[in-house]
C-alpha cells in the first residue's frame, strides 16, 4: 500500500466521519479513483472474479420478474419477483458463485440449486432494508461449467410482509483448470547462483529418518473460515477466535462483511463477531483471568489514488476485550470495544503481545502507523502494559526500549517469550536480548548468525523449547527461517525471488549457553513466514511459508499477484529438539498440501491434538488470483490421532501454583514407558509469531489410574492464565483438557497508572 501524508489521512477521516457518522463503525468504503465514501457493502468484485448484472442477457428469468431502477442497486437496476415458482437461471464456468440482492421487511425465501441439486433455502428477510447483500455463496466448486438456479418458494418467515426475492448481480470466481502440466512447485531449491551469493542459505544436507508405515500422518481439507484467518487463538474445547482486517470477506454481519469470527473446531460452523475498529495486524493474549485482549491495528487504509479503502474506526490504539467463552454455546460471546475508555497509551501497528509472569500483557513495539517496513519516523520503540503499570516512573505511559531503536528497520512483530526467571526474551531483526521489565534493563545477546533477519518483513518464526523437569526448566530458544535481504533496500531493489533462509538457530539462555552462542542448523527447505507449532509430544512441526521473497504485499519487484513472496513450501517438516544435531529434521510420511500458505497464514494445535492450518492473504482486499485469499482450512493429523490414546477424567478446572492435584487417566493397553503430564499454551498466532506458545512438563506420578501432578512453581514457569493439559505416554497424547493456571484472578491493576 502507498502511505499518504497524515494531512490527507486526517481529511479523509473527517470526511468519512461527517458523511457517515450514523454508522461510523463500519462504513467508508471508497472505490479507487473516488473520494466519495460509500457503504461497505458485501458486494465486491474481487480480482479473478467477474460480475454479471441482473440485466445481463446471459441471466435468464421465467415470467413474473420486473426490473426496478435505482442508483442504490448494482449498475442501477435489480430484478425482483414475489411470485411463487418464478426462477432465474445462469450458466457459468468457474470455481465459485455468489448471488447478490436486497434484503428487507417484505422479502421471502428462495431455494438455490447448483447443477440441479438443492443447495440451500435462503431467507432474504431482514428487519431493515439492506442493499447489495451476498445472499448465497459457494467457493468450492470443481472447475468447470455450472448452472445456478434461484427459485422463489412463495414462502416467507412469519413476520415478513411479503415474499419478494431479488437478483442484483451474480459474481463468478473464474478459477483455472488444474492441469497436470501445472503442478504445485514443491521442494523449491534456490538456484545455485543465489546459494553461492549467500552461503548461509546453502542447500542443507537432509536427514530423513524412515518411519514405520503404521505411523501415518494425514492431511484433510475441511471447513471454511468465512473471514480470512490472519490471527487465531483457541478459546475453548470447541472454538477458536479468528481476527482479520477490514476486507470483503464472504461472511457478513449486520449487512456488511465481517472481519472476525468464532470457528467451531468440531462442526466447522463459523459465526461472525461484531468488530468496530480495524484489527489489521493486531496482536493478542489471554490475561490471567482468561479474558483475551486483541491489541493495536490499523487506521484508515488508503490506495494509490488517496481514496480510503476502509474508513472504519481507527484501530491503532485499540484494546479489544473478549471475555472468557468456554461453552459450546457461543451466542453471548462478543468482542467488546470502548475506544474512549479502554485503549493503549500509544498507537501500534504490528505489535507483539505477551502474557508475562504476573498475568498481565506486555505490549511490545510496533509502528505508529501503517506502512511497509518500519523506520525511525514510524517506529514505536517502547513497551506498555495492559493493565498499565508504573515501571521506572512511567506511570502507565510507554517505556522506551533502545533495543527497538537499534534493530530498525526489519523489527516489527518482535519474537518474544516470558522466561522461567520472569524476564522476557525478545528477538528482532538480527538481534536478541533478555529484558528485565521490572528494572527496565536490557541484556543484549549474541547476534543471530549469518546475517539472518527473523522479524517482519524478513519474517522467521521462534519458539521457547519445552521446559521439563529433565532440563530443570532451562530456557532454550529456537528461531527458524527468515531472510538475509538487506533491510535498508527500497522495495524496488527487493524481489519476490530473493531466497529465504533455511537457518534455524538455537541458544540456551544460561551463562554457559549464551557464551556458547547460537547453534546453527539448516531446515531441509528455506522458508520465510514459517509457522512452528509444538506438538504435545514435544516435537515441533514447521509448516507454511515461502522459499523466496519476504512478507507483505505490493512492495517488491516480481510480485505474484500482490504477494512479496513466491515459491510456497508445501511439505511440512518435523523437528525433534531432543534428537542429536544432524538428525532432527524429518519429512518422512508428512503429506504435501496444494494450498499455498504465504503472508497472513496460521497454524496451531487444537485440543484434539490435530494441527489446524488456515489463512494466506497477500492482498489489500480479497483476491481470487494467484496468490489469492484463502478461506479453506486444513487439518494435519499426527499419527497419534489414529491410535488408541490416553483418556482423562476428573481433571480439576484450576491448578494453583505449587498446588498438588489428582485426576484419573485410562492408558491404552499398548502403552508402555513414562507417563508425562504436559501443560501447554497454544499461543496467539499471527504473522508467524506464536506469542505465548509454551510447553511445560509438570512433575507427576501415576498410581494405577490416578495421576498426581504438581502445579507449576510460579508464574515465571507458566504465566497465570488458561492452559491445556495433556497426558502423554509412549509419545501418544490424550486430548487436551482446559485448565486455569494460578488463582484465575485478573492481573493487578495499578490505580495510579490508570488515573491519567
Ligand atoms: C458447494 O458446492 C459443492 C459442489 O456441489 C458442494 O459439495 C458443497 O456442499 C457446496 N457448499 C455450499 C456451502 O453450498
Ligand atoms: C411461524 O408460525 C408457525 C405457525 O404459527 C409456527 O409454528 C412457527 O414456530 C413460527 N416460526 C417462527 C420463526 O416464529
Ligand atoms: C517511513 O515509513 C513511512 C511509512 O511507510 C513512510 O511514509 C516514510 O516516508 C518513511 N520514512 C523514511 C525516512 O523512510
Ligand atoms: C480480567 O481482567 C481484565 C483486566 O483487568 C478485565 O478487563 C476483564 O473484565 C477481567 N475478566 C474477568 C472475567 O473478570
Short mmCIF file of N, CA and C in Angstrom, two decimals, residues 22 75 97 153 177 208 236 298 360 531 744 755:
data_model
loop_
_atom_site.label_atom_id
_atom_site.label_comp_id
_atom_site.label_asym_id
_atom_site.label_seq_id
_atom_site.Cartn_x
_atom_site.Cartn_y
_atom_site.Cartn_z
N UNK A 22 -23.58 8.31 11.34
CA UNK A 22 -24.56 7.46 11.99
C UNK A 22 -24.13 5.99 12.00
N UNK A 75 -25.17 -1.43 -10.81
CA UNK A 75 -25.48 -0.98 -12.17
C UNK A 75 -26.89 -0.42 -12.30
N UNK A 97 -19.43 -19.16 -7.04
CA UNK A 97 -20.52 -18.28 -7.47
C UNK A 97 -21.11 -17.58 -6.25
N UNK A 153 -39.84 -19.44 -3.50
CA UNK A 153 -40.67 -20.52 -2.93
C UNK A 153 -42.08 -20.05 -2.62
N UNK A 177 -8.30 -24.15 -14.68
CA UNK A 177 -8.34 -25.59 -14.82
C UNK A 177 -7.04 -26.17 -14.27
N UNK A 208 16.61 -37.55 6.63
CA UNK A 208 15.23 -38.02 6.73
C UNK A 208 15.24 -39.42 7.33
N UNK A 236 -11.53 -22.43 23.48
CA UNK A 236 -12.23 -23.46 24.27
C UNK A 236 -12.06 -24.80 23.58
N UNK A 298 -4.99 -0.92 12.75
CA UNK A 298 -4.75 -0.09 11.60
C UNK A 298 -5.71 1.09 11.58
N UNK A 360 -0.29 -10.21 33.40
CA UNK A 360 -0.71 -9.05 32.60
C UNK A 360 -0.10 -9.17 31.21
N UNK A 531 5.47 -21.31 10.10
CA UNK A 531 4.82 -21.41 11.40
C UNK A 531 5.40 -22.62 12.11
N UNK A 744 -6.81 -17.63 38.86
CA UNK A 744 -7.90 -17.22 37.97
C UNK A 744 -8.28 -15.76 38.11
N UNK A 755 -4.97 6.32 36.40
CA UNK A 755 -5.55 7.64 36.65
C UNK A 755 -4.72 8.68 35.94
#
